[in-house]
C-alpha cells in the first residue's frame, strides 16, 4: 500500500508512521529525517537546507522532490511505503502523482494550540535521534537518552517562535493538499488530538476502511 501521512508539524506523523511501517512491513520515509541525516553528514544539500529548517521554512521543492524520487526507486519500496512529511506543497504532490499511485492519505488532525503545547516539550537525542517528550515520553534519566546515553536537546525548529512559523507555513502551503487528495477520493481523516494509543487505533482502522 502506498500511503501518505498528512498533518501539521507535531501532529504525530512520525509516531504513526512507525506503527504503520511495522504493521504493514513497509518502509517509513521521512523527508525531515533524510534532510537532518544529510546535514549531519555535511553534504552540500544538507548545508543548503539548514537555514530553511532553522527558520521553520520549507526546503525548496526541487530539492525534496529529488530526494524522494531517488528513495522511492529503491527496492524496499516495491510493496509500498508510508511518506511522513512529504508532500508539503501542491508542486510536490503533483510531482509525486507522476511518480506513483497513492492508495490512501491519512489526515491527522490536531489543533494549533495542542501542537504548540506538544512541541515545546519535545526533546531529541543529539547522538542517535531518538525522540522523547517532557510530559508524554520521559527518558529514564533527565536529559539523557535511554538508548545510547546521548544528550537530549530541543531541536531549533521546535522552539515556540519557529513552531508558530511552521504552523503558518502548514496552513498556507500544506493544508491545500487535503483538497488535492480528496479529488482523488483517497483521504481518511483521523483525530490525532487524544492519547497516542487512541490515534494509533484510529489510524489502523483507517487503513482497513
Ligand atoms: P519534519 O521533521 O518533517 O517536521 O521536517 C523538518 C524540516 O525539514 C521542515 O520544517 C522543513 O524545513 C524540512 N522539510 C521536511 N520535509 C519537507 C518537504 N516535504 N518540503 C520542504 N521542506 C521539508
PDB file of C-alpha atoms and ligand atoms in Angstrom:
ATOM      1  CA  UNK A   1       0.000   0.000   0.000  1.00  0.00           C
ATOM      2  CA  UNK A   2       1.317   3.466  -0.955  1.00  0.00           C
ATOM      3  CA  UNK A   3       0.473   5.818   1.889  1.00  0.00           C
ATOM      4  CA  UNK A   4       0.873   9.449   2.877  1.00  0.00           C
ATOM      5  CA  UNK A   5       0.615  10.791   6.414  1.00  0.00           C
ATOM      6  CA  UNK A   6      -0.582  14.361   6.250  1.00  0.00           C
ATOM      7  CA  UNK A   7      -0.820  16.727   9.198  1.00  0.00           C
ATOM      8  CA  UNK A   8       0.737  19.740  10.857  1.00  0.00           C
ATOM      9  CA  UNK A   9       4.257  19.553  12.262  1.00  0.00           C
ATOM     10  CA  UNK A  10       3.918  17.882  15.665  1.00  0.00           C
ATOM     11  CA  UNK A  11       0.618  16.165  14.841  1.00  0.00           C
ATOM     12  CA  UNK A  12       2.233  12.784  15.475  1.00  0.00           C
ATOM     13  CA  UNK A  13       3.021  11.719  11.897  1.00  0.00           C
ATOM     14  CA  UNK A  14       6.382  10.207  12.838  1.00  0.00           C
ATOM     15  CA  UNK A  15       4.891   8.083  15.619  1.00  0.00           C
ATOM     16  CA  UNK A  16       2.063   6.779  13.429  1.00  0.00           C
ATOM     17  CA  UNK A  17       4.455   6.204  10.520  1.00  0.00           C
ATOM     18  CA  UNK A  18       6.454   3.834  12.753  1.00  0.00           C
ATOM     19  CA  UNK A  19       3.289   1.939  13.730  1.00  0.00           C
ATOM     20  CA  UNK A  20       2.154   1.596  10.109  1.00  0.00           C
ATOM     21  CA  UNK A  21       5.592   0.555   8.920  1.00  0.00           C
ATOM     22  CA  UNK A  22       5.656  -2.313  11.437  1.00  0.00           C
ATOM     23  CA  UNK A  23       2.021  -3.258  10.841  1.00  0.00           C
ATOM     24  CA  UNK A  24       2.339  -3.448   7.046  1.00  0.00           C
ATOM     25  CA  UNK A  25       6.096  -4.213   6.791  1.00  0.00           C
ATOM     26  CA  UNK A  26       6.708  -1.270   4.510  1.00  0.00           C
ATOM     27  CA  UNK A  27       9.354   1.453   4.914  1.00  0.00           C
ATOM     28  CA  UNK A  28       8.517   4.783   6.530  1.00  0.00           C
ATOM     29  CA  UNK A  29      10.070   7.628   4.573  1.00  0.00           C
ATOM     30  CA  UNK A  30      10.548  10.920   6.412  1.00  0.00           C
ATOM     31  CA  UNK A  31      11.961  13.770   4.352  1.00  0.00           C
ATOM     32  CA  UNK A  32      12.676  15.665   7.601  1.00  0.00           C
ATOM     33  CA  UNK A  33      14.847  12.771   8.858  1.00  0.00           C
ATOM     34  CA  UNK A  34      16.565  12.431   5.485  1.00  0.00           C
ATOM     35  CA  UNK A  35      17.414  16.126   5.420  1.00  0.00           C
ATOM     36  CA  UNK A  36      18.693  16.015   9.021  1.00  0.00           C
ATOM     37  CA  UNK A  37      20.878  12.995   8.115  1.00  0.00           C
ATOM     38  CA  UNK A  38      22.281  14.878   5.125  1.00  0.00           C
ATOM     39  CA  UNK A  39      23.029  17.829   7.379  1.00  0.00           C
ATOM     40  CA  UNK A  40      24.809  15.585   9.915  1.00  0.00           C
ATOM     41  CA  UNK A  41      26.961  14.067   7.172  1.00  0.00           C
ATOM     42  CA  UNK A  42      27.755  17.573   5.946  1.00  0.00           C
ATOM     43  CA  UNK A  43      26.545  17.058   2.371  1.00  0.00           C
ATOM     44  CA  UNK A  44      26.028  20.137   0.197  1.00  0.00           C
ATOM     45  CA  UNK A  45      22.281  19.551   0.147  1.00  0.00           C
ATOM     46  CA  UNK A  46      22.192  19.261   3.951  1.00  0.00           C
ATOM     47  CA  UNK A  47      24.072  22.512   4.419  1.00  0.00           C
ATOM     48  CA  UNK A  48      21.806  24.301   1.943  1.00  0.00           C
ATOM     49  CA  UNK A  49      18.717  23.015   3.785  1.00  0.00           C
ATOM     50  CA  UNK A  50      19.894  24.119   7.246  1.00  0.00           C
ATOM     51  CA  UNK A  51      18.941  27.803   7.009  1.00  0.00           C
ATOM     52  CA  UNK A  52      15.430  26.915   5.777  1.00  0.00           C
ATOM     53  CA  UNK A  53      14.895  24.343   8.524  1.00  0.00           C
ATOM     54  CA  UNK A  54      16.191  26.544  11.324  1.00  0.00           C
ATOM     55  CA  UNK A  55      13.810  29.322  10.265  1.00  0.00           C
ATOM     56  CA  UNK A  56      10.823  26.963  10.122  1.00  0.00           C
ATOM     57  CA  UNK A  57      10.626  27.388   6.340  1.00  0.00           C
ATOM     58  CA  UNK A  58      10.258  24.717   3.688  1.00  0.00           C
ATOM     59  CA  UNK A  59      13.278  23.482   1.786  1.00  0.00           C
ATOM     60  CA  UNK A  60      12.828  24.261  -1.971  1.00  0.00           C
ATOM     61  CA  UNK A  61      10.553  21.833  -3.830  1.00  0.00           C
ATOM     62  CA  UNK A  62      13.137  20.668  -6.375  1.00  0.00           C
ATOM     63  CA  UNK A  63      15.493  19.562  -3.580  1.00  0.00           C
ATOM     64  CA  UNK A  64      12.939  17.423  -1.694  1.00  0.00           C
ATOM     65  CA  UNK A  65      11.330  16.078  -4.867  1.00  0.00           C
ATOM     66  CA  UNK A  66      14.774  14.842  -5.977  1.00  0.00           C
ATOM     67  CA  UNK A  67      15.398  13.130  -2.608  1.00  0.00           C
ATOM     68  CA  UNK A  68      12.014  11.372  -2.650  1.00  0.00           C
ATOM     69  CA  UNK A  69      12.319  10.264  -6.273  1.00  0.00           C
ATOM     70  CA  UNK A  70      15.640   8.575  -5.517  1.00  0.00           C
ATOM     71  CA  UNK A  71      14.292   6.962  -2.335  1.00  0.00           C
ATOM     72  CA  UNK A  72      11.115   5.587  -3.953  1.00  0.00           C
ATOM     73  CA  UNK A  73      13.192   3.963  -6.690  1.00  0.00           C
ATOM     74  CA  UNK A  74      14.865   1.710  -4.119  1.00  0.00           C
ATOM     75  CA  UNK A  75      13.918  -1.961  -3.871  1.00  0.00           C
ATOM     76  CA  UNK A  76      12.299  -1.867  -0.434  1.00  0.00           C
ATOM     77  CA  UNK A  77       9.549   0.467  -1.721  1.00  0.00           C
ATOM     78  CA  UNK A  78       8.259  -2.083  -4.246  1.00  0.00           C
ATOM     79  CA  UNK A  79       5.460  -3.319  -1.959  1.00  0.00           C
ATOM     80  CA  UNK A  80       4.530   0.083  -0.669  1.00  0.00           C
ATOM     81  CA  UNK A  81       5.722   2.834   1.641  1.00  0.00           C
ATOM     82  CA  UNK A  82       4.460   5.422   4.063  1.00  0.00           C
ATOM     83  CA  UNK A  83       5.510   9.013   3.437  1.00  0.00           C
ATOM     84  CA  UNK A  84       5.868  11.218   6.510  1.00  0.00           C
ATOM     85  CA  UNK A  85       6.375  14.925   5.831  1.00  0.00           C
ATOM     86  CA  UNK A  86       6.126  14.706   2.040  1.00  0.00           C
ATOM     87  CA  UNK A  87       4.420  16.124   0.034  1.00  0.00           C
ATOM     88  CA  UNK A  88       4.101  19.503   1.741  1.00  0.00           C
ATOM     89  CA  UNK A  89       3.212  21.711  -1.249  1.00  0.00           C
ATOM     90  CA  UNK A  90       0.988  21.368  -4.312  1.00  0.00           C
ATOM     91  CA  UNK A  91       4.004  21.193  -6.699  1.00  0.00           C
ATOM     92  CA  UNK A  92       5.422  18.344  -4.564  1.00  0.00           C
ATOM     93  CA  UNK A  93       2.076  16.496  -4.703  1.00  0.00           C
ATOM     94  CA  UNK A  94       1.893  16.968  -8.477  1.00  0.00           C
ATOM     95  CA  UNK A  95       5.435  15.644  -8.875  1.00  0.00           C
ATOM     96  CA  UNK A  96       4.540  12.638  -6.686  1.00  0.00           C
ATOM     97  CA  UNK A  97       1.377  11.973  -8.754  1.00  0.00           C
ATOM     98  CA  UNK A  98       3.692  11.482 -11.737  1.00  0.00           C
ATOM     99  CA  UNK A  99       5.907   9.001  -9.851  1.00  0.00           C
ATOM    100  CA  UNK A 100       3.414   6.655  -8.127  1.00  0.00           C
ATOM    101  CA  UNK A 101      -0.266   5.984  -7.428  1.00  0.00           C
ATOM    102  CA  UNK A 102      -1.253   6.887  -3.883  1.00  0.00           C
ATOM    103  CA  UNK A 103      -3.728   4.464  -2.251  1.00  0.00           C
ATOM    104  CA  UNK A 104      -4.514   6.352   0.929  1.00  0.00           C
ATOM    105  CA  UNK A 105      -3.810   9.661   2.632  1.00  0.00           C
ATOM    106  CA  UNK A 106      -4.237   9.686   6.409  1.00  0.00           C
ATOM    107  CA  UNK A 107      -5.014  13.225   7.525  1.00  0.00           C
ATOM    108  CA  UNK A 108      -4.021  13.530  11.199  1.00  0.00           C
ATOM    109  CA  UNK A 109      -5.972  16.417  12.687  1.00  0.00           C
ATOM    110  CA  UNK A 110      -4.732  18.274  15.771  1.00  0.00           C
ATOM    111  CA  UNK A 111      -5.482  21.879  16.827  1.00  0.00           C
ATOM    112  CA  UNK A 112      -2.739  24.528  16.676  1.00  0.00           C
ATOM    113  CA  UNK A 113      -2.966  25.033  20.475  1.00  0.00           C
ATOM    114  CA  UNK A 114      -2.344  21.336  21.159  1.00  0.00           C
ATOM    115  CA  UNK A 115       0.564  21.322  18.702  1.00  0.00           C
ATOM    116  CA  UNK A 116       2.278  24.284  20.362  1.00  0.00           C
ATOM    117  CA  UNK A 117       1.918  22.605  23.781  1.00  0.00           C
ATOM    118  CA  UNK A 118       3.239  19.290  22.454  1.00  0.00           C
ATOM    119  CA  UNK A 119       6.211  20.640  20.553  1.00  0.00           C
ATOM    120  CA  UNK A 120       7.568  22.781  23.362  1.00  0.00           C
ATOM    121  CA  UNK A 121       8.084  19.556  25.378  1.00  0.00           C
ATOM    122  CA  UNK A 122       9.721  17.583  22.598  1.00  0.00           C
ATOM    123  CA  UNK A 123      13.363  16.539  23.035  1.00  0.00           C
ATOM    124  CA  UNK A 124      15.651  14.612  20.726  1.00  0.00           C
ATOM    125  CA  UNK A 125      18.900  12.731  21.310  1.00  0.00           C
ATOM    126  CA  UNK A 126      21.698  14.660  19.609  1.00  0.00           C
ATOM    127  CA  UNK A 127      23.576  11.406  19.025  1.00  0.00           C
ATOM    128  CA  UNK A 128      21.046   8.805  17.778  1.00  0.00           C
ATOM    129  CA  UNK A 129      17.972  10.947  17.014  1.00  0.00           C
ATOM    130  CA  UNK A 130      15.573   9.090  19.360  1.00  0.00           C
ATOM    131  CA  UNK A 131      12.641  11.292  20.394  1.00  0.00           C
ATOM    132  CA  UNK A 132      11.245  11.984  23.872  1.00  0.00           C
ATOM    133  CA  UNK A 133       8.706  14.294  25.496  1.00  0.00           C
ATOM    134  CA  UNK A 134       8.939  16.027  28.877  1.00  0.00           C
ATOM    135  CA  UNK A 135       5.316  15.041  29.632  1.00  0.00           C
ATOM    136  CA  UNK A 136       4.363  12.067  27.475  1.00  0.00           C
ATOM    137  CA  UNK A 137       7.553  10.080  26.867  1.00  0.00           C
ATOM    138  CA  UNK A 138      10.046  10.857  29.599  1.00  0.00           C
ATOM    139  CA  UNK A 139      13.543   9.397  29.443  1.00  0.00           C
ATOM    140  CA  UNK A 140      14.542   7.263  32.440  1.00  0.00           C
ATOM    141  CA  UNK A 141      17.176   9.831  33.467  1.00  0.00           C
ATOM    142  CA  UNK A 142      16.501  13.528  32.865  1.00  0.00           C
ATOM    143  CA  UNK A 143      18.285  14.862  29.774  1.00  0.00           C
ATOM    144  CA  UNK A 144      19.853  11.500  28.860  1.00  0.00           C
ATOM    145  CA  UNK A 145      18.897   9.147  26.003  1.00  0.00           C
ATOM    146  CA  UNK A 146      17.656   5.700  27.185  1.00  0.00           C
ATOM    147  CA  UNK A 147      19.063   4.066  24.075  1.00  0.00           C
ATOM    148  CA  UNK A 148      22.583   5.440  23.661  1.00  0.00           C
ATOM    149  CA  UNK A 149      23.249   7.686  26.669  1.00  0.00           C
ATOM    150  CA  UNK A 150      23.480  10.775  24.401  1.00  0.00           C
ATOM    151  CA  UNK A 151      22.367  14.251  25.499  1.00  0.00           C
ATOM    152  CA  UNK A 152      18.741  15.247  24.873  1.00  0.00           C
ATOM    153  CA  UNK A 153      18.272  18.627  23.216  1.00  0.00           C
ATOM    154  CA  UNK A 154      15.424  20.746  21.843  1.00  0.00           C
ATOM    155  CA  UNK A 155      15.577  20.921  18.058  1.00  0.00           C
ATOM    156  CA  UNK A 156      15.899  24.521  16.843  1.00  0.00           C
ATOM    157  CA  UNK A 157      12.763  24.070  14.771  1.00  0.00           C
ATOM    158  CA  UNK A 158      10.803  23.029  17.912  1.00  0.00           C
ATOM    159  CA  UNK A 159      11.376  26.410  19.610  1.00  0.00           C
ATOM    160  CA  UNK A 160       7.992  28.172  20.162  1.00  0.00           C
ATOM    161  CA  UNK A 161       8.579  31.001  17.620  1.00  0.00           C
ATOM    162  CA  UNK A 162       9.706  28.527  14.989  1.00  0.00           C
ATOM    163  CA  UNK A 163       6.705  26.282  15.733  1.00  0.00           C
ATOM    164  CA  UNK A 164       4.364  29.228  15.064  1.00  0.00           C
ATOM    165  CA  UNK A 165       6.162  29.945  11.788  1.00  0.00           C
ATOM    166  CA  UNK A 166       5.921  26.251  10.811  1.00  0.00           C
ATOM    167  CA  UNK A 167       2.186  26.197  11.574  1.00  0.00           C
ATOM    168  CA  UNK A 168       1.670  29.239   9.343  1.00  0.00           C
ATOM    169  CA  UNK A 169       3.561  27.512   6.545  1.00  0.00           C
ATOM    170  CA  UNK A 170       1.480  24.371   7.126  1.00  0.00           C
ATOM    171  CA  UNK A 171      -1.852  26.195   6.810  1.00  0.00           C
ATOM    172  CA  UNK A 172      -0.742  28.113   3.728  1.00  0.00           C
ATOM    173  CA  UNK A 173       1.245  25.515   1.783  1.00  0.00           C
ATOM    174  CA  UNK A 174       0.305  22.039   3.028  1.00  0.00           C
ATOM    175  CA  UNK A 175      -3.359  22.168   4.064  1.00  0.00           C
ATOM    176  CA  UNK A 176      -4.473  22.658   0.418  1.00  0.00           C
ATOM    177  CA  UNK A 177      -3.187  19.117  -0.199  1.00  0.00           C
ATOM    178  CA  UNK A 178      -6.238  17.730   1.620  1.00  0.00           C
ATOM    179  CA  UNK A 179      -8.463  19.088  -1.171  1.00  0.00           C
ATOM    180  CA  UNK A 180      -5.976  17.846  -3.799  1.00  0.00           C
ATOM    181  CA  UNK A 181      -6.241  14.257  -2.482  1.00  0.00           C
ATOM    182  CA  UNK A 182      -9.972  14.486  -1.741  1.00  0.00           C
ATOM    183  CA  UNK A 183     -10.417  14.892  -5.505  1.00  0.00           C
ATOM    184  CA  UNK A 184      -8.668  11.518  -5.843  1.00  0.00           C
ATOM    185  CA  UNK A 185     -11.033  10.053  -3.175  1.00  0.00           C
ATOM    186  CA  UNK A 186      -8.196   8.727  -1.005  1.00  0.00           C
ATOM    187  CA  UNK A 187      -8.360  10.865   2.157  1.00  0.00           C
ATOM    188  CA  UNK A 188      -9.135   9.314   5.574  1.00  0.00           C
ATOM    189  CA  UNK A 189      -9.434  11.779   8.427  1.00  0.00           C
ATOM    190  CA  UNK A 190      -8.051  10.675  11.796  1.00  0.00           C
ATOM    191  CA  UNK A 191      -8.467  12.570  15.071  1.00  0.00           C
ATOM    192  CA  UNK A 192      -4.936  12.983  16.399  1.00  0.00           C
ATOM    193  CA  UNK A 193      -5.880  15.132  19.373  1.00  0.00           C
ATOM    194  CA  UNK A 194      -6.130  12.461  22.083  1.00  0.00           C
ATOM    195  CA  UNK A 195      -3.731   9.878  23.562  1.00  0.00           C
ATOM    196  CA  UNK A 196      -1.185   8.258  21.215  1.00  0.00           C
ATOM    197  CA  UNK A 197      -2.851   4.815  21.692  1.00  0.00           C
ATOM    198  CA  UNK A 198      -6.235   6.238  20.553  1.00  0.00           C
ATOM    199  CA  UNK A 199      -4.673   7.831  17.478  1.00  0.00           C
ATOM    200  CA  UNK A 200      -2.919   4.550  16.664  1.00  0.00           C
ATOM    201  CA  UNK A 201      -6.199   2.608  16.935  1.00  0.00           C
ATOM    202  CA  UNK A 202      -7.956   5.124  14.649  1.00  0.00           C
ATOM    203  CA  UNK A 203      -5.052   5.136  12.184  1.00  0.00           C
ATOM    204  CA  UNK A 204      -5.023   1.340  11.878  1.00  0.00           C
ATOM    205  CA  UNK A 205      -8.812   1.355  11.443  1.00  0.00           C
ATOM    206  CA  UNK A 206      -8.462   3.946   8.660  1.00  0.00           C
ATOM    207  CA  UNK A 207      -6.027   1.630   6.847  1.00  0.00           C
ATOM    208  CA  UNK A 208      -8.588  -1.189   6.873  1.00  0.00           C
ATOM    209  CA  UNK A 209     -11.519   1.008   5.791  1.00  0.00           C
TER     210      UNK A 209
HETATM  211  P1  LIG B   1       9.881  17.432   9.764  1.00  0.00           P
HETATM  212  O1  LIG B   1      10.790  16.653  10.612  1.00  0.00           O
HETATM  213  O2  LIG B   1       9.089  16.596   8.801  1.00  0.00           O
HETATM  214  O3  LIG B   1       8.971  18.343  10.543  1.00  0.00           O
HETATM  215  O4  LIG B   1      10.785  18.380   8.831  1.00  0.00           O
HETATM  216  C1  LIG B   1      11.677  19.315   9.388  1.00  0.00           C
HETATM  217  C2  LIG B   1      12.022  20.396   8.372  1.00  0.00           C
HETATM  218  O5  LIG B   1      12.593  19.800   7.193  1.00  0.00           O
HETATM  219  C3  LIG B   1      10.841  21.205   7.845  1.00  0.00           C
HETATM  220  O6  LIG B   1      10.472  22.269   8.705  1.00  0.00           O
HETATM  221  C4  LIG B   1      11.389  21.696   6.511  1.00  0.00           C
HETATM  222  O7  LIG B   1      12.310  22.761   6.690  1.00  0.00           O
HETATM  223  C5  LIG B   1      12.172  20.485   6.024  1.00  0.00           C
HETATM  224  N1  LIG B   1      11.308  19.570   5.234  1.00  0.00           N
HETATM  225  C6  LIG B   1      10.957  18.288   5.533  1.00  0.00           C
HETATM  226  N2  LIG B   1      10.153  17.764   4.593  1.00  0.00           N
HETATM  227  C7  LIG B   1       9.982  18.748   3.672  1.00  0.00           C
HETATM  228  C8  LIG B   1       9.232  18.841   2.465  1.00  0.00           C
HETATM  229  N3  LIG B   1       8.486  17.821   2.012  1.00  0.00           N
HETATM  230  N4  LIG B   1       9.291  20.017   1.778  1.00  0.00           N
HETATM  231  C9  LIG B   1      10.040  21.046   2.202  1.00  0.00           C
HETATM  232  N5  LIG B   1      10.740  21.037   3.339  1.00  0.00           N
HETATM  233  C10 LIG B   1      10.732  19.899   4.077  1.00  0.00           C
END
